[in-house]
Structure formats: structure tokens, C-alpha cells
Amino acid sequence: MITYKFARPVAWFLLAGIIFVTVSPIGLRPHTITSVNLDRALAYLVVGLAFALAYPRHWLAVAVLLIFGAVAIEYLQYLSPTRHARLHDAAVKAIGASFGVLAGTVLNRYRPMKPDEQGA
């Protein structure tokens, strides 16, 4: 299973990618075959999962920060003239993050910890 030391940079890298995609001009946004709501939810689900695995003892703080972060990152779109912030988009992102943290917390409960990871 993924170690904490590996999960932490991965989680932060994924979050940085989401921030870039969120505030970059609309023309730079990656194209997908799914709906934009599914894209948003899945992206935040993966980030929530990564942060829950990276910080297993702090799942509640991770959940709260990702939910508020989803709203804050959504409103960063006001900095880009080609983007628009919507409360609905922030809600979809927050729900995705919540499910990701939930999945990570469940995985952490059934994952054996090494002695050096117990204090993580």
C-alpha cells in the first residue's frame, strides 16, 4: 500500500494541479469525455483520498480544509477573465472531496501501520 511519505507529495501535487486547472484560462482546461460535474467530483475525490492516506490521523481537518478549499479555489476563478465561479461547482467539488476523505479513512482503518507511521 502507499506510504505516508509518498502520499504527501502526491496529495500536494494533485491539489496544485487542481488549482492550476481551476484558475487557468478556459482554453487551457483539459478536455475529457465525461461531464464537467463528474470531472470535478472525481478530481476532488482523488485529492481527498490522497490527503486522507497522507494524513491518516488528521482526517477531520483534511475534510474541513478540502471542503472550504473547494469553495475558495472556485472563487479564485474571479481572477481569470475567461472563467466564472459558481456555488454549484464548489458544492460538487466539496462532495467529491468528502467522499474521497471517507474512502481514505476506510482504507486507513484496514491498513496495517508500520511502527514509524504510527505518529503520522
mmCIF file of C-alpha atoms in Angstrom:
data_model
loop_
_atom_site.group_PDB
_atom_site.id
_atom_site.type_symbol
_atom_site.label_atom_id
_atom_site.label_comp_id
_atom_site.label_asym_id
_atom_site.label_seq_id
_atom_site.Cartn_x
_atom_site.Cartn_y
_atom_site.Cartn_z
ATOM 1 C CA MET A 1 0.000 0.000 0.000
ATOM 2 C CA ILE A 2 1.061 3.608 -0.456
ATOM 3 C CA THR A 3 3.303 5.004 2.282
ATOM 4 C CA TYR A 4 2.707 8.293 4.046
ATOM 5 C CA LYS A 5 5.974 9.777 2.802
ATOM 6 C CA PHE A 6 4.958 9.038 -0.791
ATOM 7 C CA ALA A 7 1.318 10.039 -0.341
ATOM 8 C CA ARG A 8 2.074 13.513 0.981
ATOM 9 C CA PRO A 9 3.864 14.923 -2.077
ATOM 10 C CA VAL A 10 1.360 13.179 -4.353
ATOM 11 C CA ALA A 11 -1.548 14.805 -2.498
ATOM 12 C CA TRP A 12 0.002 18.265 -2.683
ATOM 13 C CA PHE A 13 0.907 17.804 -6.357
ATOM 14 C CA LEU A 14 -2.677 16.794 -7.162
ATOM 15 C CA LEU A 15 -4.029 19.808 -5.288
ATOM 16 C CA ALA A 16 -1.643 22.110 -7.168
ATOM 17 C CA GLY A 17 -2.872 20.599 -10.429
ATOM 18 C CA ILE A 18 -6.482 21.259 -9.472
ATOM 19 C CA ILE A 19 -5.682 24.858 -8.576
ATOM 20 C CA PHE A 20 -3.929 25.347 -11.915
ATOM 21 C CA VAL A 21 -6.798 23.851 -13.899
ATOM 22 C CA THR A 22 -9.343 25.875 -11.922
ATOM 23 C CA VAL A 23 -7.782 29.317 -12.366
ATOM 24 C CA SER A 24 -6.145 28.920 -15.778
ATOM 25 C CA PRO A 25 -7.865 30.338 -18.859
ATOM 26 C CA ILE A 26 -10.690 28.162 -20.136
ATOM 27 C CA GLY A 27 -8.715 27.279 -23.270
ATOM 28 C CA LEU A 28 -6.049 25.537 -21.170
ATOM 29 C CA ARG A 29 -8.555 23.328 -19.378
ATOM 30 C CA PRO A 30 -8.102 19.672 -20.324
ATOM 31 C CA HIS A 31 -10.834 18.131 -22.466
ATOM 32 C CA THR A 32 -12.493 14.920 -21.310
ATOM 33 C CA ILE A 33 -15.223 12.587 -22.449
ATOM 34 C CA THR A 34 -17.236 12.871 -19.213
ATOM 35 C CA SER A 35 -19.416 15.677 -17.905
ATOM 36 C CA VAL A 36 -17.732 18.595 -16.168
ATOM 37 C CA ASN A 37 -19.532 17.794 -12.911
ATOM 38 C CA LEU A 38 -18.205 14.239 -12.981
ATOM 39 C CA ASP A 39 -14.719 15.589 -13.732
ATOM 40 C CA ARG A 40 -14.903 17.961 -10.781
ATOM 41 C CA ALA A 41 -16.209 15.344 -8.380
ATOM 42 C CA LEU A 42 -13.664 12.711 -9.425
ATOM 43 C CA ALA A 43 -10.748 15.140 -9.254
ATOM 44 C CA TYR A 44 -11.631 16.140 -5.710
ATOM 45 C CA LEU A 45 -12.396 12.538 -4.754
ATOM 46 C CA VAL A 46 -8.844 11.578 -5.753
ATOM 47 C CA VAL A 47 -7.390 14.553 -3.861
ATOM 48 C CA GLY A 48 -9.471 13.744 -0.781
ATOM 49 C CA LEU A 49 -8.340 10.128 -0.927
ATOM 50 C CA ALA A 50 -4.696 11.153 -1.329
ATOM 51 C CA PHE A 51 -4.813 13.582 1.606
ATOM 52 C CA ALA A 52 -6.645 11.077 3.825
ATOM 53 C CA LEU A 53 -3.955 8.488 3.087
ATOM 54 C CA ALA A 54 -1.192 11.063 3.582
ATOM 55 C CA TYR A 55 -2.520 12.373 6.908
ATOM 56 C CA PRO A 56 -4.470 9.471 8.461
ATOM 57 C CA ARG A 57 -4.603 10.926 11.965
ATOM 58 C CA HIS A 58 -5.993 14.214 10.705
ATOM 59 C CA TRP A 59 -8.883 13.071 8.518
ATOM 60 C CA LEU A 60 -11.350 15.560 10.015
ATOM 61 C CA ALA A 61 -9.035 18.532 9.467
ATOM 62 C CA VAL A 62 -8.338 17.262 5.944
ATOM 63 C CA ALA A 63 -12.071 17.044 5.210
ATOM 64 C CA VAL A 64 -12.836 20.509 6.573
ATOM 65 C CA LEU A 65 -9.896 22.133 4.791
ATOM 66 C CA LEU A 66 -10.686 20.461 1.467
ATOM 67 C CA ILE A 67 -14.345 21.466 1.659
ATOM 68 C CA PHE A 68 -13.525 25.093 2.448
ATOM 69 C CA GLY A 69 -10.647 24.922 -0.018
ATOM 70 C CA ALA A 70 -13.005 23.788 -2.771
ATOM 71 C CA VAL A 71 -15.087 26.916 -2.235
ATOM 72 C CA ALA A 72 -12.022 29.168 -2.027
ATOM 73 C CA ILE A 73 -10.424 27.661 -5.130
ATOM 74 C CA GLU A 74 -13.695 28.027 -7.020
ATOM 75 C CA TYR A 75 -13.811 31.713 -6.152
ATOM 76 C CA LEU A 76 -10.228 32.146 -7.382
ATOM 77 C CA GLN A 77 -11.795 31.972 -10.827
ATOM 78 C CA TYR A 78 -12.768 35.619 -10.404
ATOM 79 C CA LEU A 79 -9.076 36.352 -11.082
ATOM 80 C CA SER A 80 -9.395 34.966 -14.610
ATOM 81 C CA PRO A 81 -11.488 36.931 -17.112
ATOM 82 C CA THR A 82 -12.434 33.773 -19.048
ATOM 83 C CA ARG A 83 -13.697 31.836 -16.017
ATOM 84 C CA HIS A 84 -16.732 32.105 -13.754
ATOM 85 C CA ALA A 85 -17.233 30.917 -10.199
ATOM 86 C CA ARG A 86 -20.434 29.074 -9.275
ATOM 87 C CA LEU A 87 -21.653 27.831 -5.926
ATOM 88 C CA HIS A 88 -22.943 24.664 -7.604
ATOM 89 C CA ASP A 89 -19.438 23.853 -8.879
ATOM 90 C CA ALA A 90 -17.987 24.394 -5.401
ATOM 91 C CA ALA A 91 -20.629 22.074 -3.921
ATOM 92 C CA VAL A 92 -19.815 19.311 -6.423
ATOM 93 C CA LYS A 93 -16.122 19.662 -5.567
ATOM 94 C CA ALA A 94 -16.831 19.602 -1.817
ATOM 95 C CA ILE A 95 -18.945 16.453 -2.162
ATOM 96 C CA GLY A 96 -16.200 14.768 -4.179
ATOM 97 C CA ALA A 97 -13.597 15.711 -1.562
ATOM 98 C CA SER A 98 -15.839 14.374 1.218
ATOM 99 C CA PHE A 99 -16.257 11.013 -0.480
ATOM 100 C CA GLY A 100 -12.509 10.856 -1.114
ATOM 101 C CA VAL A 101 -11.698 11.506 2.536
ATOM 102 C CA LEU A 102 -14.302 8.926 3.554
ATOM 103 C CA ALA A 103 -12.741 6.333 1.237
ATOM 104 C CA GLY A 104 -9.259 7.144 2.529
ATOM 105 C CA THR A 105 -10.393 6.898 6.138
ATOM 106 C CA VAL A 106 -11.957 3.488 5.497
ATOM 107 C CA LEU A 107 -8.763 2.298 3.790
ATOM 108 C CA ASN A 108 -6.669 3.592 6.696
ATOM 109 C CA ARG A 109 -8.761 1.655 9.217
ATOM 110 C CA TYR A 110 -7.999 -1.637 7.498
ATOM 111 C CA ARG A 111 -4.412 -0.868 6.574
ATOM 112 C CA PRO A 112 -1.691 -2.166 8.869
ATOM 113 C CA MET A 113 0.610 0.602 10.070
ATOM 114 C CA LYS A 114 4.345 0.298 10.369
ATOM 115 C CA PRO A 115 5.796 1.473 13.698
ATOM 116 C CA ASP A 116 7.369 4.569 12.087
ATOM 117 C CA GLU A 117 3.997 5.562 10.579
ATOM 118 C CA GLN A 118 2.015 5.419 13.816
ATOM 119 C CA GLY A 119 2.752 9.034 14.671
ATOM 120 C CA ALA A 120 1.989 10.368 11.186
#
